[in-house]
Coordinates of C-alpha atoms in Angstrom, one line a residue:
M911 CA 0.1 -0.3 0.2
V912 CA 0.4 3.2 -0.7
Y913 CA 0.2 5.1 2.8
L914 CA -0.4 9.3 1.8
D915 CA -2.5 9.5 5.3
S916 CA 0.0 10.5 7.4
A917 CA -1.2 14.2 8.9
A918 CA -4.2 11.7 10.8
T919 CA -1.3 9.0 11.7
T920 CA 1.7 7.8 10.7
L921 CA 1.2 4.5 10.0
Q922 CA 5.2 3.6 9.3
K923 CA 7.5 4.0 12.3
P924 CA 10.5 3.4 13.3
P925 CA 10.9 -0.8 14.0
T926 CA 12.2 0.4 17.8
V927 CA 8.5 1.9 18.4
A928 CA 7.4 -1.6 17.5
R929 CA 10.3 -3.9 19.2
A930 CA 9.5 -1.1 22.1
V931 CA 5.8 -1.6 23.0
R932 CA 6.3 -5.4 22.8
S933 CA 8.5 -5.6 25.3
A934 CA 7.1 -2.6 27.7
M935 CA 3.5 -5.4 27.4
G936 CA 5.7 -7.8 29.0
R937 CA 8.2 -6.6 31.4
M938 CA 6.4 -4.0 32.4
A939 CA 3.9 -2.8 35.0
S940 CA 2.4 1.0 36.3
P941 CA 5.0 3.1 37.9
G942 CA 4.8 4.5 40.4
R943 CA 2.7 2.0 41.9
G944 CA 5.6 -0.3 43.5
G945 CA 8.5 -0.7 44.4
H946 CA 9.4 -4.8 42.4
K947 CA 11.2 -4.1 39.2
P948 CA 8.7 -3.9 36.9
A949 CA 7.8 -1.4 38.1
M950 CA 10.7 0.1 39.2
L951 CA 11.1 -0.5 34.7
A952 CA 7.8 1.2 34.0
A953 CA 9.1 5.1 35.9
K954 CA 12.2 4.7 34.6
T955 CA 10.7 4.6 31.0
A956 CA 8.1 7.1 31.4
F957 CA 10.6 9.5 33.3
D958 CA 13.4 8.9 30.5
C959 CA 10.1 9.8 28.1
R960 CA 9.5 12.7 30.0
E961 CA 13.4 14.0 29.7
T962 CA 13.4 12.7 25.9
A963 CA 10.9 15.4 24.9
A964 CA 12.0 18.3 27.5
G965 CA 14.8 18.1 26.1
F966 CA 13.9 17.4 22.6
F967 CA 10.7 20.5 23.1
H968 CA 13.7 22.9 25.2
L969 CA 11.5 22.5 28.7
D970 CA 13.6 23.3 31.9
D971 CA 11.9 20.9 34.0
P972 CA 10.6 16.8 32.1
E973 CA 8.4 17.1 35.5
N974 CA 6.1 19.4 33.3
V975 CA 6.2 16.5 30.4
V976 CA 1.8 15.7 30.8
F977 CA 1.6 11.7 29.2
T978 CA -2.2 12.5 27.5
L979 CA -4.3 9.7 24.9
N980 CA -3.6 12.2 21.8
A981 CA -3.2 16.0 21.0
T982 CA -7.4 16.9 21.3
H983 CA -6.9 15.5 25.2
A984 CA -4.0 18.1 25.8
L985 CA -5.8 20.4 23.8
N986 CA -9.0 20.0 26.5
L987 CA -6.4 20.0 30.0
A988 CA -5.0 23.2 28.1
I989 CA -8.2 25.2 27.0
K990 CA -9.7 23.7 30.3
S991 CA -7.4 24.9 32.4
I992 CA -7.2 28.8 31.5
V993 CA -11.0 29.6 29.8
K994 CA -13.5 30.0 32.4
P995 CA -17.6 30.2 30.7
K996 CA -18.5 33.1 28.5
D997 CA -14.5 34.4 28.1
T998 CA -14.1 35.0 25.6
V999 CA -10.2 33.8 22.7
V1000 CA -9.2 34.5 20.1
I1001 CA -8.1 31.9 17.1
S1002 CA -7.3 30.9 13.5
G1003 CA -9.3 30.4 10.6
Y1004 CA -7.7 27.1 11.2
E1005 CA -8.0 25.2 13.6
H1006 CA -9.5 22.1 14.9
N1007 CA -12.8 20.9 16.2
A1008 CA -9.9 19.4 18.9
V1009 CA -10.4 23.6 19.4
T1010 CA -13.2 24.6 18.8
R1011 CA -15.3 22.4 20.2
P1012 CA -13.5 22.9 23.8
L1013 CA -14.5 26.6 24.0
Q1014 CA -18.0 25.5 22.4
A1015 CA -18.4 23.5 25.3
L1016 CA -17.7 26.7 27.4
G1017 CA -20.2 28.9 25.6
C1018 CA -16.7 31.1 25.3
R1019 CA -16.8 33.9 23.0
V1020 CA -14.6 33.2 19.9
K1021 CA -12.9 36.0 18.3
V1022 CA -11.9 33.8 14.8
A1023 CA -8.2 35.3 12.5
K1024 CA -9.3 35.2 9.2
G1025 CA -6.8 35.3 6.6
P1026 CA -6.9 33.8 2.8
L1027 CA -4.1 29.8 3.2
F1028 CA -0.7 30.8 2.1
E1029 CA -0.2 34.1 3.6
P1030 CA 1.1 34.8 6.8
E1031 CA 1.4 38.4 6.8
V1032 CA -2.0 39.0 6.5
I1033 CA -3.0 36.7 9.9
L1034 CA -0.3 38.3 11.8
A1035 CA -1.8 41.4 11.4
R1036 CA -6.2 39.8 12.0
F1037 CA -4.5 38.4 14.7
E1038 CA -3.3 41.6 16.1
Q1039 CA -6.1 43.4 15.7
L1040 CA -8.0 40.6 17.6
I1041 CA -5.8 40.5 20.5
T1042 CA -7.5 43.2 22.9
E1043 CA -7.4 44.1 26.6
E1044 CA -11.2 41.6 27.0
V1045 CA -8.8 38.9 25.6
S1046 CA -8.6 36.0 28.6
C1047 CA -6.6 33.7 25.6
V1048 CA -5.6 32.8 21.6
V1049 CA -5.3 29.0 21.0
C1050 CA -3.4 28.5 17.3
T1051 CA -2.5 25.6 15.6
H1052 CA 1.4 25.8 14.1
V1053 CA 0.5 23.9 10.9
S1054 CA -3.4 23.3 9.5
N1055 CA -4.4 19.5 9.0
V1056 CA -5.8 20.3 6.2
F1057 CA -3.5 22.1 4.4
G1058 CA -0.8 22.0 5.3
Y1059 CA -0.1 25.5 6.7
V1060 CA 3.0 27.5 9.0
L1061 CA 1.2 30.2 11.4
P1062 CA 3.4 32.8 11.9
V1063 CA 3.1 31.0 15.9
K1064 CA 7.1 32.2 16.7
E1065 CA 4.9 36.1 16.4
I1066 CA 1.6 35.6 17.5
A1067 CA 3.1 34.0 20.6
R1068 CA 5.4 37.2 20.3
L1069 CA 2.2 39.4 20.6
C1070 CA 0.5 37.5 22.8
R1071 CA 3.7 38.3 25.3
L1072 CA 4.0 41.9 25.0
R1073 CA 0.2 42.4 25.3
K1074 CA 0.1 39.4 28.2
V1075 CA -1.9 36.9 27.3
P1076 CA -1.8 33.5 28.3
F1077 CA -0.3 31.6 24.0
I1078 CA -1.8 27.7 23.5
L1079 CA 0.1 26.2 20.5
D1080 CA -1.3 22.9 19.6
A1081 CA 1.1 21.7 17.3
S1082 CA -0.6 18.4 15.8
Q1083 CA 1.0 18.8 13.0
S1084 CA 4.4 20.4 14.0
A1085 CA 5.9 18.1 16.9
G1086 CA 9.1 16.4 14.7
V1087 CA 9.1 17.9 11.4
L1088 CA 9.5 21.6 12.6
P1089 CA 11.0 23.4 15.7
V1090 CA 8.5 23.5 19.0
H1091 CA 10.8 25.7 21.3
M1092 CA 9.0 25.6 24.3
D1093 CA 11.8 28.5 26.2
Q1094 CA 11.5 30.8 22.4
L1095 CA 7.6 30.8 22.3
D1096 CA 6.8 31.0 26.1
A1097 CA 3.5 28.9 25.8
A1098 CA 1.5 29.0 28.8
F1099 CA 0.4 25.0 27.1
I1100 CA 1.9 23.2 23.8
A1101 CA 0.4 19.6 22.4
M1102 CA 0.4 17.1 20.5
P1103 CA 0.1 13.9 19.5
G1104 CA 2.6 10.9 19.3
H1105 CA 1.1 9.0 16.7
K1106 CA 2.2 11.8 14.3
G1107 CA 4.7 13.0 13.5
L1108 CA 7.3 12.0 16.5
Y1109 CA 6.4 8.5 16.0
G1110 CA 5.2 6.7 18.7
P1111 CA 1.5 4.9 19.3
Q1112 CA -2.0 5.5 18.7
G1113 CA -3.5 6.8 22.4
T1114 CA -0.4 8.9 23.0
G1115 CA -0.3 12.8 23.4
L1116 CA 1.7 14.9 25.3
L1117 CA 1.1 18.1 26.9
L1118 CA 3.5 20.4 27.5
C1119 CA 3.2 23.6 30.8
A1120 CA 4.9 26.4 31.3
A1121 CA 6.4 26.4 35.5
D1122 CA 3.9 29.2 36.5
R1123 CA 0.9 28.2 35.0
E1124 CA -1.6 27.1 37.2
T1125 CA -3.5 23.0 35.7
R1126 CA -6.7 21.9 36.0
P1127 CA -7.5 17.9 36.5
L1128 CA -10.4 16.4 33.3
L1129 CA -9.9 13.4 36.7
E1130 CA -9.0 12.7 39.1
G1131 CA -8.2 9.1 40.9
G1132 CA -4.9 7.1 41.5
T1133 CA -1.4 9.3 41.3
G1134 CA 0.1 6.8 42.8
S1135 CA 1.5 10.4 45.2
L1136 CA 0.0 12.3 48.4
S1137 CA -2.1 8.6 48.2
A1138 CA -3.9 9.8 51.7
Q1139 CA -5.5 13.1 50.4
Q1140 CA -8.7 13.5 48.5
D1141 CA -8.1 16.7 46.7
M1142 CA -5.4 15.8 43.6
P1143 CA -1.6 16.3 43.7
D1144 CA -0.6 20.6 43.4
F1145 CA 2.3 19.9 41.4
L1146 CA 2.9 18.4 38.1
P1147 CA 2.2 15.5 35.9
D1148 CA 0.3 13.8 38.9
R1149 CA -2.2 16.3 38.8
L1150 CA -3.3 16.0 35.4
E1151 CA -2.0 12.2 35.4
A1152 CA -4.9 10.3 36.7
G1153 CA -4.7 6.7 36.9
T1154 CA -2.8 4.4 35.2
H1155 CA -0.4 4.7 32.5
N1156 CA -0.5 4.0 29.2
I1157 CA 3.4 2.8 29.5
P1158 CA 4.2 0.3 27.0
G1159 CA 2.2 2.9 24.3
I1160 CA 4.9 5.3 26.2
A1161 CA 7.3 2.8 25.3
G1162 CA 6.9 3.3 21.7
L1163 CA 6.3 6.7 22.3
L1164 CA 10.0 7.3 23.8
E1165 CA 11.4 5.6 21.0
G1166 CA 9.8 7.6 18.7
L1167 CA 11.0 10.7 19.6
R1168 CA 14.4 8.7 19.5
Y1169 CA 14.7 8.0 16.1
V1170 CA 13.2 12.6 15.5
A1171 CA 15.8 13.8 17.6
S1172 CA 18.7 11.7 15.8
K1173 CA 17.7 13.1 12.7
P1174 CA 19.5 16.3 11.3
D1175 CA 17.5 19.4 11.8
G1176 CA 15.0 20.2 9.4
A1177 CA 15.9 16.3 7.5
I1178 CA 12.5 15.8 7.9
L1179 CA 10.4 18.8 7.0
R1180 CA 12.9 19.2 3.9
H1181 CA 11.8 15.8 2.6
E1182 CA 8.1 16.0 2.6
Q1183 CA 8.0 19.2 1.2
E1184 CA 10.1 17.8 -1.8
L1185 CA 7.3 15.0 -1.9
T1186 CA 4.5 17.4 -1.6
A1187 CA 7.3 19.5 -4.6
L1188 CA 6.6 16.3 -6.9
A1189 CA 3.2 16.1 -6.0
V1190 CA 2.2 19.1 -7.3
K1191 CA 3.8 19.2 -10.4
G1192 CA 3.1 16.4 -11.0
L1193 CA -0.8 16.0 -10.2
S1194 CA -0.6 20.4 -11.7
A1195 CA -0.5 18.1 -15.1
I1196 CA -3.9 16.4 -14.3
P1197 CA -6.9 17.8 -15.8
G1198 CA -9.3 18.8 -13.6
V1199 CA -7.4 18.8 -10.5
T1200 CA -7.6 21.9 -8.4
L1201 CA -5.1 22.1 -6.0
Y1202 CA -4.0 24.3 -2.6
A1203 CA 0.1 24.8 -3.3
S1204 CA 1.8 27.5 -1.8
K1205 CA 4.9 29.2 -4.3
R1206 CA 6.0 30.2 -0.8
P1207 CA 7.9 26.0 -0.6
E1208 CA 8.6 28.0 3.4
V1209 CA 4.9 28.5 4.1
Q1210 CA 3.7 24.9 3.3
A1211 CA 4.7 21.6 5.3
G1212 CA 4.0 17.9 4.2
V1213 CA 0.3 18.7 3.1
L1214 CA -1.5 18.6 0.8
S1215 CA -4.5 19.8 -0.3
F1216 CA -6.4 19.0 -3.9
T1217 CA -10.0 18.4 -5.7
L1218 CA -10.6 16.7 -9.1
A1219 CA -13.4 18.1 -11.4
G1220 CA -16.5 16.3 -11.7
M1221 CA -16.0 13.9 -8.6
D1222 CA -16.9 14.6 -5.0
C1223 CA -14.2 14.4 -2.7
E1224 CA -15.1 10.8 -1.2
S1225 CA -15.4 9.3 -4.3
V1226 CA -11.4 10.3 -4.6
G1227 CA -10.4 8.7 -1.8
E1228 CA -12.3 5.5 -2.3
E1229 CA -11.3 4.8 -5.4
L1230 CA -7.8 5.5 -4.5
G1231 CA -8.1 3.5 -1.8
L1232 CA -8.9 0.3 -4.3
R1233 CA -6.2 1.2 -5.8
D1234 CA -4.2 0.4 -2.7
I1235 CA -4.2 4.6 -2.3
A1236 CA -4.5 5.7 1.3
V1237 CA -5.3 9.0 1.5
R1238 CA -8.6 11.0 3.6
A1239 CA -11.1 13.2 2.1
G1240 CA -14.3 15.5 3.7
L1241 CA -13.7 17.9 5.8
H1242 CA -11.0 16.5 8.1
C1243 CA -12.6 17.3 11.5
A1244 CA -11.4 21.3 10.7
P1245 CA -14.6 23.4 8.7
R1246 CA -13.0 27.1 9.9
A1247 CA -10.2 26.0 8.1
H1248 CA -12.1 24.8 4.5
E1249 CA -14.2 27.9 5.2
S1250 CA -11.1 30.4 5.5
A1251 CA -10.2 28.2 2.3
G1252 CA -13.1 28.4 0.5
T1253 CA -14.0 24.1 0.6
L1254 CA -16.7 23.8 3.2
G1255 CA -19.1 22.5 0.1
S1256 CA -17.2 20.0 -1.0
G1257 CA -13.8 19.6 1.5
T1258 CA -10.6 18.3 -0.4
V1259 CA -8.8 15.1 -1.2
R1260 CA -6.0 15.3 1.6
A1261 CA -2.4 13.7 0.7
S1262 CA 0.7 14.4 4.2
F1263 CA 4.4 12.3 4.1
S1264 CA 6.6 11.3 6.6
D1265 CA 9.5 10.4 6.6
F1266 CA 8.9 6.7 4.9
N1267 CA 7.7 9.0 1.9
T1268 CA 9.4 7.8 -1.2
P1269 CA 9.6 9.4 -4.8
A1270 CA 7.7 6.3 -6.0
D1271 CA 5.2 6.9 -4.3
V1272 CA 4.4 10.1 -4.6
R1273 CA 4.4 9.4 -8.9
R1274 CA 2.0 6.5 -8.1
L1275 CA -0.2 8.9 -6.4
V1276 CA -0.9 11.3 -10.1
S1277 CA -0.8 8.1 -12.1
E1278 CA -4.1 6.4 -10.7
I1279 CA -5.6 10.6 -10.8
A1280 CA -4.4 11.0 -13.4
R1281 CA -6.2 7.7 -14.9
L1282 CA -9.5 8.7 -12.7
A1283 CA -9.3 12.2 -14.4
G1284 CA -8.7 10.9 -17.8

């Protein structure tokens, strides 16, 4: 199969990831729940993963790396630690439902920084207009999961610092691909999945927490610490990690992090952008194909959306699936992004690349789209 759906989850993983998961299932128990060897080995693995993540994302204290189920879980923890019901929040016009639905549930007044695709200067100016005194938080995606649009998050974070507004970054499509430095962004929280650009298993995620930021648990329960008291511990990571950890997943995530950290700076991004450029070149020659691509490579990561005249997106995705090419079609859980790009009525077909894709994969995609268009 040609797998081009890595923006949903990376299917091809480093072999060390699967080995670590299998090993943990047979050798590790629950961290913080015993002094025996299986529990202590689990505790060491969990700390090694926190420490590796802290180093990779430039976070001072590994204890401020919180394990989550996924980026959605992490974003809910972040948003609900800062935002109160009916607060005013600024978001970009490219947010995923993992951001917009929690804000809707809180009854927030949401101000949307709108701007056309691949024009970061426009969206930055809009953020500057909207971050006013009544705003309690800014939430912004680093990279659009639909279009690969790289938003100007460094500049947005700088605006938030100047105006003393907490900043939450959704790094779902950028962690492991683009630089995500906690110390440079000075974010309150950075949320990310483990199963995409970090090449870990599904069911894993990370929330990076600023040292001075108050947090609110979504769940209460056992943590292996302060068991005599009925309130959740007031220190991280225990405050946000109720219940038994997904140690096999964490062991796999650790190996995924090690894989990404072993690569030269920017190597994965360059590889994905090269494949995107190759796909743009091939697909643009096919009559009826409309591409959503930038001529500025610095503002598009390894995600490419397109439509094919005469066929709805779901049909294109289904036909490609029958030809053993995995893409995603539809709205991609991000209707605001489609609204911003003018594709809300149609959706798009999305091809998304990883470090394990090759030019041959792209050529196969182009060839099958040509057949469908013919």
